[in-house]
Amino acid sequence: MELQNAKNMLAHALKNNYGIGAFNFVNIETCKSILESAEAKKSPVIIQCSTGAIKYAGVDTLVAIAKSYAKNMTVPVCLNLDHGKTFEDCKIAIDAGFTNVMIDASSLPYNENIELTKKVVEYAHKHNVTVEAEIGVLAGVEDEVSASEDDAKYTNPKEAYDFVKATGVDSLAIAIGTSHGTVKFKGEPKLRFDILQEVAKLLPDFPIVLHGASSIPQDIVKMAENFGAKLTGSVGIPEDMLRYACSLNVCKVNVDSDLRLSFTAGIRKSLVENPENVDMRKYNEVGMELIKQQVCHKMDNVFGSSNKA
Ligand code: G3H
Ligand code: 13P
Ligand code: ZN
C-alpha cells in the first residue's frame, strides 16, 4: 500500500476506541521490525522520524526505507515527522514524502504557536499531508516545581479547544504528565486524566496524541543491565493507564524508548553470548526480535489496534 496521511486512520481509531502506535525508527532494522509486527497483527501503524533521525540517516533514505517496506503491506501505514520545530523542518519532510508532520511549537508563546501551526497546516494540506501540533509542555511530575508552576506545564483544555479551532490542525498532543525518555517518574506514576477527560468533552470528535508513552518494561531493563547497561531509575507509564487513555480520545500513542531499550538489550545479549560473532546481521536480528515482541504486545494488549486494519 501507499503511505497514507493520518486522517482516516485516526478517525477510525477514535470511532472504535483504540490507539494507533506511533513508533520511532532510525534505520532499516527499526522500520522493518515495526512494519512486520503491524502486518502480522493486522494493525494500522504510524512510523515516525525525529529531526535527529533525519540528521542521522538522511530524509530521502528514511522515506525510501518506509516506502519500500510499506509497498507490500495490506495494513495502513502513515509516515510522520516527529517534533518538527520549524516550518522548514516540516516542509523538508512534506517535500520528501512524509504523510503526516508534527509541528511542535509548544515552547513558543501561545499566539506564536498558533501562527506557526497555521502556516504548516496551510502548506501540508495543499500536499494532502495531515498535521499534529502540541500545546502544554511535556514534563513529568518528577520535576521539582511548585504546584502552580506544575499546572502551568499541563495543557489547558479551553486553550486546546481554541487552538484546534484557530489552526485547523488534524490532531493535538497534550501534556498530562508524561515525559520523554526512560525515567518518567521519581515516585508513583501519576497522569492528569482529568485534563484528558475535559479535552475529550470539549473536542469529542477530535484525535488526541500522547507523547512519552513508553512503559519501560522492567524485564527488558533487567536484561540490558545483566549485559552491562546502566539504566538506574528507569520507570515508564503503566499499561493500564495507556489502556484507559486509548479508551478516551487518545488515538496516537508515541513510543520510542521501549524500542531503543529492546534493541539495545538484544544486541548486548547477543554480543556477550557470542563473542566470536562479527556478523552484524546476527546481533541485529536478536534486537529486532525484541522490538517485534514489544510492538506486537502493545498492539494486542495495550493499544487494542490488532485486527483493526
Ligand atoms: O520525542 C523524541 C523521540 O524519542 C526522538 O528522540 O530526537 O533522540 O531521535 P531523538
Ligand atoms: P518515549 O520516550 O516515552 O518512548 O516517547 C517517545 C515520543 O514521544 C516520541 O515523540
Ligand atoms: Zn514526543
mmCIF file of C-alpha atoms and ligand atoms in Angstrom:
data_model
loop_
_atom_site.group_PDB
_atom_site.id
_atom_site.type_symbol
_atom_site.label_atom_id
_atom_site.label_comp_id
_atom_site.label_asym_id
_atom_site.label_seq_id
_atom_site.Cartn_x
_atom_site.Cartn_y
_atom_site.Cartn_z
ATOM 1 C CA MET A 1 0.000 0.000 0.000
ATOM 2 C CA GLU A 2 0.977 3.625 -0.482
ATOM 3 C CA LEU A 3 1.832 5.572 2.649
ATOM 4 C CA GLN A 4 -1.253 7.433 3.788
ATOM 5 C CA ASN A 5 -1.980 10.521 5.795
ATOM 6 C CA ALA A 6 -3.390 10.177 9.299
ATOM 7 C CA LYS A 7 -6.919 11.492 8.673
ATOM 8 C CA ASN A 8 -8.876 8.264 8.139
ATOM 9 C CA MET A 9 -6.619 6.210 10.383
ATOM 10 C CA LEU A 10 -7.140 8.471 13.399
ATOM 11 C CA ALA A 11 -10.877 8.845 12.679
ATOM 12 C CA HIS A 12 -11.251 5.052 12.662
ATOM 13 C CA ALA A 13 -9.287 4.725 15.912
ATOM 14 C CA LEU A 14 -11.409 7.417 17.572
ATOM 15 C CA LYS A 15 -14.667 5.820 16.473
ATOM 16 C CA ASN A 16 -13.595 2.352 17.581
ATOM 17 C CA ASN A 17 -11.846 3.302 20.837
ATOM 18 C CA TYR A 18 -8.357 2.075 20.162
ATOM 19 C CA GLY A 19 -4.949 3.707 19.859
ATOM 20 C CA ILE A 20 -2.531 3.582 16.963
ATOM 21 C CA GLY A 21 1.082 3.050 17.966
ATOM 22 C CA ALA A 22 3.402 5.732 16.574
ATOM 23 C CA PHE A 23 6.821 4.136 16.727
ATOM 24 C CA ASN A 24 10.109 5.932 16.041
ATOM 25 C CA PHE A 25 12.585 4.487 13.580
ATOM 26 C CA VAL A 26 16.091 5.498 12.543
ATOM 27 C CA ASN A 27 17.247 2.721 10.242
ATOM 28 C CA ILE A 28 16.245 -0.411 8.306
ATOM 29 C CA GLU A 29 16.222 -2.552 11.439
ATOM 30 C CA THR A 30 13.752 -0.454 13.412
ATOM 31 C CA CYS A 31 11.485 0.245 10.413
ATOM 32 C CA LYS A 32 11.342 -3.379 9.266
ATOM 33 C CA SER A 33 10.638 -4.688 12.786
ATOM 34 C CA ILE A 34 7.764 -2.248 13.348
ATOM 35 C CA LEU A 35 6.158 -2.831 9.954
ATOM 36 C CA GLU A 36 6.438 -6.621 10.100
ATOM 37 C CA SER A 37 4.724 -6.516 13.504
ATOM 38 C CA ALA A 38 1.892 -4.338 12.171
ATOM 39 C CA GLU A 39 1.337 -6.656 9.224
ATOM 40 C CA ALA A 40 1.387 -9.758 11.452
ATOM 41 C CA LYS A 41 -1.122 -8.167 13.841
ATOM 42 C CA LYS A 42 -3.297 -6.686 11.065
ATOM 43 C CA SER A 43 -2.909 -3.357 12.817
ATOM 44 C CA PRO A 44 -2.746 0.154 11.376
ATOM 45 C CA VAL A 45 0.559 1.780 12.295
ATOM 46 C CA ILE A 46 2.333 5.128 12.300
ATOM 47 C CA ILE A 47 6.097 5.157 11.865
ATOM 48 C CA GLN A 48 7.938 8.337 12.661
ATOM 49 C CA CYS A 49 11.325 10.019 12.429
ATOM 50 C CA SER A 50 12.642 12.829 14.577
ATOM 51 C CA THR A 51 14.763 15.612 13.103
ATOM 52 C CA GLY A 52 17.661 13.846 14.839
ATOM 53 C CA ALA A 53 16.884 10.640 12.921
ATOM 54 C CA ILE A 54 16.792 12.668 9.701
ATOM 55 C CA LYS A 55 20.212 14.138 10.511
ATOM 56 C CA TYR A 56 21.492 10.630 11.224
ATOM 57 C CA ALA A 57 20.144 8.756 8.192
ATOM 58 C CA GLY A 58 19.026 11.370 5.649
ATOM 59 C CA VAL A 59 15.454 12.309 4.818
ATOM 60 C CA ASP A 60 15.313 10.619 1.406
ATOM 61 C CA THR A 61 16.818 7.410 2.788
ATOM 62 C CA LEU A 62 14.243 7.197 5.586
ATOM 63 C CA VAL A 63 11.356 7.822 3.174
ATOM 64 C CA ALA A 64 12.747 5.214 0.765
ATOM 65 C CA ILE A 65 13.062 2.626 3.557
ATOM 66 C CA ALA A 66 9.497 3.295 4.731
ATOM 67 C CA LYS A 67 8.027 3.162 1.229
ATOM 68 C CA SER A 68 9.879 0.030 0.212
ATOM 69 C CA TYR A 69 8.598 -1.961 3.212
ATOM 70 C CA ALA A 70 5.087 -0.450 3.166
ATOM 71 C CA LYS A 71 4.648 -1.216 -0.536
ATOM 72 C CA ASN A 72 3.818 -4.884 0.008
ATOM 73 C CA MET A 73 1.738 -4.418 3.132
ATOM 74 C CA THR A 74 -2.021 -4.738 3.488
ATOM 75 C CA VAL A 75 -2.426 -2.555 6.603
ATOM 76 C CA PRO A 76 -2.437 1.283 6.554
ATOM 77 C CA VAL A 77 0.935 2.899 7.233
ATOM 78 C CA CYS A 78 1.478 6.604 7.894
ATOM 79 C CA LEU A 79 4.935 8.232 7.928
ATOM 80 C CA ASN A 80 5.158 11.074 10.455
ATOM 81 C CA LEU A 81 7.750 13.731 11.180
ATOM 82 C CA ASP A 82 8.144 13.673 14.981
ATOM 83 C CA HIS A 83 8.697 17.043 16.719
ATOM 84 C CA GLY A 84 9.341 19.276 13.732
ATOM 85 C CA LYS A 85 10.380 22.566 15.312
ATOM 86 C CA THR A 86 10.238 24.944 12.352
ATOM 87 C CA PHE A 87 8.242 25.464 9.169
ATOM 88 C CA GLU A 88 11.373 24.417 7.256
ATOM 89 C CA ASP A 89 11.614 21.074 9.176
ATOM 90 C CA CYS A 90 8.032 20.321 8.144
ATOM 91 C CA LYS A 91 8.467 21.489 4.537
ATOM 92 C CA ILE A 92 11.537 19.284 4.069
ATOM 93 C CA ALA A 93 9.596 16.260 5.355
ATOM 94 C CA ILE A 94 6.487 17.013 3.273
ATOM 95 C CA ASP A 95 8.520 17.567 0.096
ATOM 96 C CA ALA A 96 10.367 14.289 0.716
ATOM 97 C CA GLY A 97 7.179 12.224 1.048
ATOM 98 C CA PHE A 98 6.135 12.190 4.724
ATOM 99 C CA THR A 99 2.350 11.878 5.033
ATOM 100 C CA ASN A 100 1.882 13.494 8.474
ATOM 101 C CA VAL A 101 4.008 16.123 10.199
ATOM 102 C CA MET A 102 4.133 17.295 13.773
ATOM 103 C CA ILE A 103 4.862 20.969 14.278
ATOM 104 C CA ASP A 104 5.962 21.233 17.887
ATOM 105 C CA ALA A 105 5.856 24.929 18.678
ATOM 106 C CA SER A 106 4.754 24.222 22.243
ATOM 107 C CA SER A 107 7.728 26.077 23.707
ATOM 108 C CA LEU A 108 6.677 29.301 21.942
ATOM 109 C CA PRO A 109 4.104 31.719 23.373
ATOM 110 C CA TYR A 110 0.532 30.511 22.647
ATOM 111 C CA ASN A 111 -0.144 33.056 19.861
ATOM 112 C CA GLU A 112 3.134 32.262 18.106
ATOM 113 C CA ASN A 113 2.347 28.539 18.368
ATOM 114 C CA ILE A 114 -0.986 29.250 16.628
ATOM 115 C CA GLU A 115 0.639 31.308 13.856
ATOM 116 C CA LEU A 116 3.368 28.770 13.070
ATOM 117 C CA THR A 117 0.952 25.835 13.236
ATOM 118 C CA LYS A 118 -1.444 27.603 10.837
ATOM 119 C CA LYS A 119 1.374 28.163 8.362
ATOM 120 C CA VAL A 120 2.345 24.466 8.466
ATOM 121 C CA VAL A 121 -1.304 23.367 8.148
ATOM 122 C CA GLU A 122 -1.760 25.529 5.070
ATOM 123 C CA TYR A 123 1.297 24.074 3.310
ATOM 124 C CA ALA A 124 0.689 20.485 4.457
ATOM 125 C CA HIS A 125 -2.989 20.355 3.468
ATOM 126 C CA LYS A 126 -2.109 21.603 -0.010
ATOM 127 C CA HIS A 127 0.036 18.470 -0.290
ATOM 128 C CA ASN A 128 -2.532 16.064 1.233
ATOM 129 C CA VAL A 129 -0.431 15.791 4.402
ATOM 130 C CA THR A 130 -2.051 15.911 7.848
ATOM 131 C CA VAL A 131 -0.653 17.886 10.796
ATOM 132 C CA GLU A 132 -0.215 17.266 14.511
ATOM 133 C CA ALA A 133 0.557 20.143 16.886
ATOM 134 C CA GLU A 134 1.168 20.429 20.626
ATOM 135 C CA ILE A 135 0.163 22.700 23.450
ATOM 136 C CA GLY A 136 1.385 22.430 27.003
ATOM 137 C CA VAL A 137 4.939 21.467 27.833
ATOM 138 C CA LEU A 138 5.686 17.794 28.170
ATOM 139 C CA ALA A 139 7.176 17.190 31.574
ATOM 140 C CA GLY A 140 6.989 14.577 34.262
ATOM 141 C CA VAL A 141 5.846 15.005 37.827
ATOM 142 C CA GLU A 142 9.461 14.329 38.713
ATOM 143 C CA ASP A 143 10.279 17.961 38.079
ATOM 144 C CA GLU A 144 10.595 19.515 41.479
ATOM 145 C CA VAL A 145 8.418 22.502 40.847
ATOM 146 C CA SER A 146 5.642 24.014 42.913
ATOM 147 C CA ALA A 147 2.024 23.078 42.179
ATOM 148 C CA SER A 148 1.205 26.280 40.349
ATOM 149 C CA GLU A 149 4.286 26.091 38.121
ATOM 150 C CA ASP A 150 3.441 22.450 37.611
ATOM 151 C CA ASP A 151 -0.084 23.315 36.476
ATOM 152 C CA ALA A 152 1.280 25.823 34.005
ATOM 153 C CA LYS A 153 3.029 22.992 32.161
ATOM 154 C CA TYR A 154 -0.097 20.906 31.693
ATOM 155 C CA THR A 155 -2.394 21.566 28.766
ATOM 156 C CA ASN A 156 -5.252 23.945 29.487
ATOM 157 C CA PRO A 157 -8.379 22.260 27.985
ATOM 158 C CA LYS A 158 -10.029 25.532 26.970
ATOM 159 C CA GLU A 159 -6.813 26.619 25.212
ATOM 160 C CA ALA A 160 -6.724 23.229 23.467
ATOM 161 C CA TYR A 161 -10.247 23.811 22.160
ATOM 162 C CA ASP A 162 -9.450 27.332 20.916
ATOM 163 C CA PHE A 163 -6.152 26.165 19.399
ATOM 164 C CA VAL A 164 -7.818 23.416 17.355
ATOM 165 C CA LYS A 165 -10.488 25.791 16.060
ATOM 166 C CA ALA A 166 -7.931 28.523 15.240
ATOM 167 C CA THR A 167 -5.387 26.351 13.429
ATOM 168 C CA GLY A 168 -7.336 23.654 11.543
ATOM 169 C CA VAL A 169 -4.837 21.098 12.820
ATOM 170 C CA ASP A 170 -5.701 17.376 12.414
ATOM 171 C CA SER A 171 -4.538 16.065 15.804
ATOM 172 C CA LEU A 172 -3.192 17.542 19.012
ATOM 173 C CA ALA A 173 -0.584 16.383 21.506
ATOM 174 C CA ILE A 174 -1.421 17.379 25.069
ATOM 175 C CA ALA A 175 0.629 17.412 28.253
ATOM 176 C CA ILE A 176 -0.921 15.367 31.079
ATOM 177 C CA GLY A 177 2.243 14.327 32.921
ATOM 178 C CA THR A 178 4.081 12.039 30.518
ATOM 179 C CA SER A 179 7.654 12.839 29.517
ATOM 180 C CA HIS A 180 10.222 11.569 27.043
ATOM 181 C CA GLY A 181 12.936 9.042 27.853
ATOM 182 C CA THR A 182 13.409 6.154 30.257
ATOM 183 C CA VAL A 183 12.923 7.988 33.582
ATOM 184 C CA LYS A 184 9.372 9.311 33.680
ATOM 185 C CA PHE A 185 8.516 9.405 37.384
ATOM 186 C CA LYS A 186 10.506 9.651 40.604
ATOM 187 C CA GLY A 187 7.593 8.499 42.796
ATOM 188 C CA GLU A 188 4.220 6.926 41.940
ATOM 189 C CA PRO A 189 3.261 7.231 38.257
ATOM 190 C CA LYS A 190 0.541 9.850 38.027
ATOM 191 C CA LEU A 191 -1.202 11.284 34.974
ATOM 192 C CA ARG A 192 -3.769 14.118 34.864
ATOM 193 C CA PHE A 193 -6.665 12.167 33.360
ATOM 194 C CA ASP A 194 -8.992 14.976 34.451
ATOM 195 C CA ILE A 195 -7.351 17.156 31.775
ATOM 196 C CA LEU A 196 -7.730 14.458 29.120
ATOM 197 C CA GLN A 197 -11.389 13.955 30.087
ATOM 198 C CA GLU A 198 -12.059 17.693 29.859
ATOM 199 C CA VAL A 199 -10.378 17.914 26.438
ATOM 200 C CA ALA A 200 -12.414 14.909 25.250
ATOM 201 C CA LYS A 201 -15.585 16.631 26.450
ATOM 202 C CA LEU A 202 -14.770 19.886 24.639
ATOM 203 C CA LEU A 203 -13.475 18.162 21.476
ATOM 204 C CA PRO A 204 -15.468 14.910 21.315
ATOM 205 C CA ASP A 205 -14.674 14.130 17.677
ATOM 206 C CA PHE A 206 -11.038 15.110 17.697
ATOM 207 C CA PRO A 207 -7.989 12.795 17.923
ATOM 208 C CA ILE A 208 -5.579 13.403 20.792
ATOM 209 C CA VAL A 209 -1.922 12.325 20.805
ATOM 210 C CA LEU A 210 0.037 11.074 23.799
ATOM 211 C CA HIS A 211 3.800 11.552 23.693
ATOM 212 C CA GLY A 212 6.232 9.946 26.106
ATOM 213 C CA ALA A 213 4.115 6.783 26.263
ATOM 214 C CA SER A 214 6.780 4.119 26.716
ATOM 215 C CA SER A 215 6.126 1.678 29.558
ATOM 216 C CA ILE A 216 9.831 0.902 30.139
ATOM 217 C CA PRO A 217 9.306 -2.856 30.651
ATOM 218 C CA GLN A 218 11.356 -3.899 33.640
ATOM 219 C CA ASP A 219 12.244 -7.330 32.218
ATOM 220 C CA ILE A 220 13.909 -5.610 29.272
ATOM 221 C CA VAL A 221 15.654 -3.127 31.573
ATOM 222 C CA LYS A 222 16.974 -6.092 33.620
ATOM 223 C CA MET A 223 18.130 -7.921 30.509
ATOM 224 C CA ALA A 224 20.039 -4.859 29.294
ATOM 225 C CA GLU A 225 21.530 -4.355 32.764
ATOM 226 C CA ASN A 226 22.530 -8.014 33.028
ATOM 227 C CA PHE A 227 24.583 -7.474 29.912
ATOM 228 C CA GLY A 228 26.246 -4.261 31.061
ATOM 229 C CA ALA A 229 23.771 -1.386 30.556
ATOM 230 C CA LYS A 230 23.434 1.279 33.274
ATOM 231 C CA LEU A 231 19.802 2.368 33.463
ATOM 232 C CA THR A 232 19.203 3.383 37.075
ATOM 233 C CA GLY A 233 15.754 4.777 37.865
ATOM 234 C CA SER A 234 14.065 3.689 34.653
ATOM 235 C CA VAL A 235 10.283 3.790 35.029
ATOM 236 C CA GLY A 236 7.531 4.256 32.468
ATOM 237 C CA ILE A 237 3.770 4.639 32.010
ATOM 238 C CA PRO A 238 1.815 1.681 33.438
ATOM 239 C CA GLU A 239 -0.036 -0.238 30.723
ATOM 240 C CA ASP A 240 -3.410 0.205 32.474
ATOM 241 C CA MET A 241 -3.049 3.968 32.179
ATOM 242 C CA LEU A 242 -2.356 3.657 28.456
ATOM 243 C CA ARG A 243 -5.388 1.378 28.012
ATOM 244 C CA TYR A 244 -7.533 3.968 29.764
ATOM 245 C CA ALA A 245 -6.102 6.798 27.634
ATOM 246 C CA CYS A 246 -6.902 4.834 24.451
ATOM 247 C CA SER A 247 -10.469 4.299 25.653
ATOM 248 C CA LEU A 248 -10.812 8.102 25.810
ATOM 249 C CA ASN A 249 -9.755 10.245 22.841
ATOM 250 C CA VAL A 250 -6.091 9.239 22.623
ATOM 251 C CA CYS A 251 -5.723 7.821 19.113
ATOM 252 C CA LYS A 252 -1.952 8.096 18.560
ATOM 253 C CA VAL A 253 0.445 6.770 21.172
ATOM 254 C CA ASN A 254 4.124 7.698 20.760
ATOM 255 C CA VAL A 255 6.735 5.095 21.644
ATOM 256 C CA ASP A 256 10.461 5.342 21.097
ATOM 257 C CA SER A 257 12.275 4.457 24.335
ATOM 258 C CA ASP A 258 10.777 0.956 24.643
ATOM 259 C CA LEU A 259 12.110 0.060 21.201
ATOM 260 C CA ARG A 260 15.537 1.570 21.887
ATOM 261 C CA LEU A 261 15.745 -0.415 25.121
ATOM 262 C CA SER A 262 14.635 -3.639 23.425
ATOM 263 C CA PHE A 263 17.094 -3.321 20.561
ATOM 264 C CA THR A 264 19.941 -2.435 22.923
ATOM 265 C CA ALA A 265 19.152 -5.322 25.286
ATOM 266 C CA GLY A 266 19.068 -7.816 22.406
ATOM 267 C CA ILE A 267 22.326 -6.638 20.890
ATOM 268 C CA ARG A 268 24.117 -6.583 24.245
ATOM 269 C CA LYS A 269 22.931 -10.119 24.997
ATOM 270 C CA SER A 270 23.935 -11.438 21.592
ATOM 271 C CA LEU A 271 27.380 -9.823 21.663
ATOM 272 C CA VAL A 272 28.135 -11.117 25.164
ATOM 273 C CA GLU A 273 26.851 -14.620 24.462
ATOM 274 C CA ASN A 274 28.534 -14.892 21.058
ATOM 275 C CA PRO A 275 31.930 -13.203 21.442
ATOM 276 C CA GLU A 276 33.215 -14.899 18.308
ATOM 277 C CA ASN A 277 30.488 -13.347 16.094
ATOM 278 C CA VAL A 278 31.354 -10.342 13.927
ATOM 279 C CA ASP A 279 28.366 -10.595 11.569
ATOM 280 C CA MET A 280 26.161 -7.612 12.470
ATOM 281 C CA ARG A 281 23.097 -9.210 10.890
ATOM 282 C CA LYS A 282 23.181 -11.855 13.614
ATOM 283 C CA TYR A 283 23.143 -9.500 16.590
ATOM 284 C CA ASN A 284 20.819 -7.023 14.866
ATOM 285 C CA GLU A 285 18.318 -9.841 14.399
ATOM 286 C CA VAL A 286 18.255 -10.515 18.142
ATOM 287 C CA GLY A 287 17.495 -6.822 18.767
ATOM 288 C CA MET A 288 14.860 -6.814 16.026
ATOM 289 C CA GLU A 289 13.119 -9.811 17.545
ATOM 290 C CA LEU A 290 12.799 -7.971 20.858
ATOM 291 C CA ILE A 291 11.411 -4.870 19.104
ATOM 292 C CA LYS A 292 8.813 -7.044 17.386
ATOM 293 C CA GLN A 293 7.763 -8.612 20.694
ATOM 294 C CA GLN A 294 7.241 -5.142 22.178
ATOM 295 C CA VAL A 295 5.272 -3.788 19.224
ATOM 296 C CA CYS A 296 3.067 -6.900 18.952
ATOM 297 C CA HIS A 297 2.397 -6.882 22.690
ATOM 298 C CA LYS A 298 1.294 -3.252 22.621
ATOM 299 C CA MET A 299 -0.959 -3.764 19.602
ATOM 300 C CA ASP A 300 -2.580 -6.853 21.160
ATOM 301 C CA ASN A 301 -2.764 -5.956 24.837
ATOM 302 C CA VAL A 302 -2.394 -2.221 25.350
ATOM 303 C CA PHE A 303 -3.496 -0.095 22.385
ATOM 304 C CA GLY A 304 -6.103 -2.588 21.116
ATOM 305 C CA SER A 305 -5.210 -1.995 17.459
ATOM 306 C CA SER A 306 -4.719 -5.619 16.397
ATOM 307 C CA ASN A 307 -7.205 -6.797 13.741
ATOM 308 C CA LYS A 308 -8.451 -3.236 13.254
ATOM 309 C CA ALA A 309 -6.920 -2.732 9.796
HETATM 310 O O1 G3H B 1 10.397 12.638 21.070
HETATM 311 C C1 G3H B 1 11.548 12.266 20.996
HETATM 312 C C2 G3H B 1 11.896 10.986 20.336
HETATM 313 O O2 G3H B 1 12.100 9.991 21.293
HETATM 314 C C3 G3H B 1 13.041 11.157 19.373
HETATM 315 O O3 G3H B 1 14.261 11.253 20.012
HETATM 316 O O4 G3H B 1 15.404 13.208 18.920
HETATM 317 O O5 G3H B 1 16.717 11.407 20.100
HETATM 318 O O6 G3H B 1 15.621 10.928 17.921
HETATM 319 P P1 G3H B 1 15.590 11.744 19.187
HETATM 320 P P1 13P B 2 9.097 7.742 24.834
HETATM 321 O O1 13P B 2 10.421 8.331 25.187
HETATM 322 O O2 13P B 2 8.230 7.533 26.035
HETATM 323 O O3 13P B 2 9.212 6.499 24.029
HETATM 324 O O4 13P B 2 8.305 8.830 23.925
HETATM 325 C C1 13P B 2 8.558 8.922 22.551
HETATM 326 C C2 13P B 2 7.882 10.087 21.933
HETATM 327 O O5 13P B 2 7.024 10.739 22.498
HETATM 328 C C3 13P B 2 8.306 10.440 20.568
HETATM 329 O O6 13P B 2 7.706 11.608 20.119
HETATM 330 ZN ZN ZN B 3 7.416 13.111 21.600
#
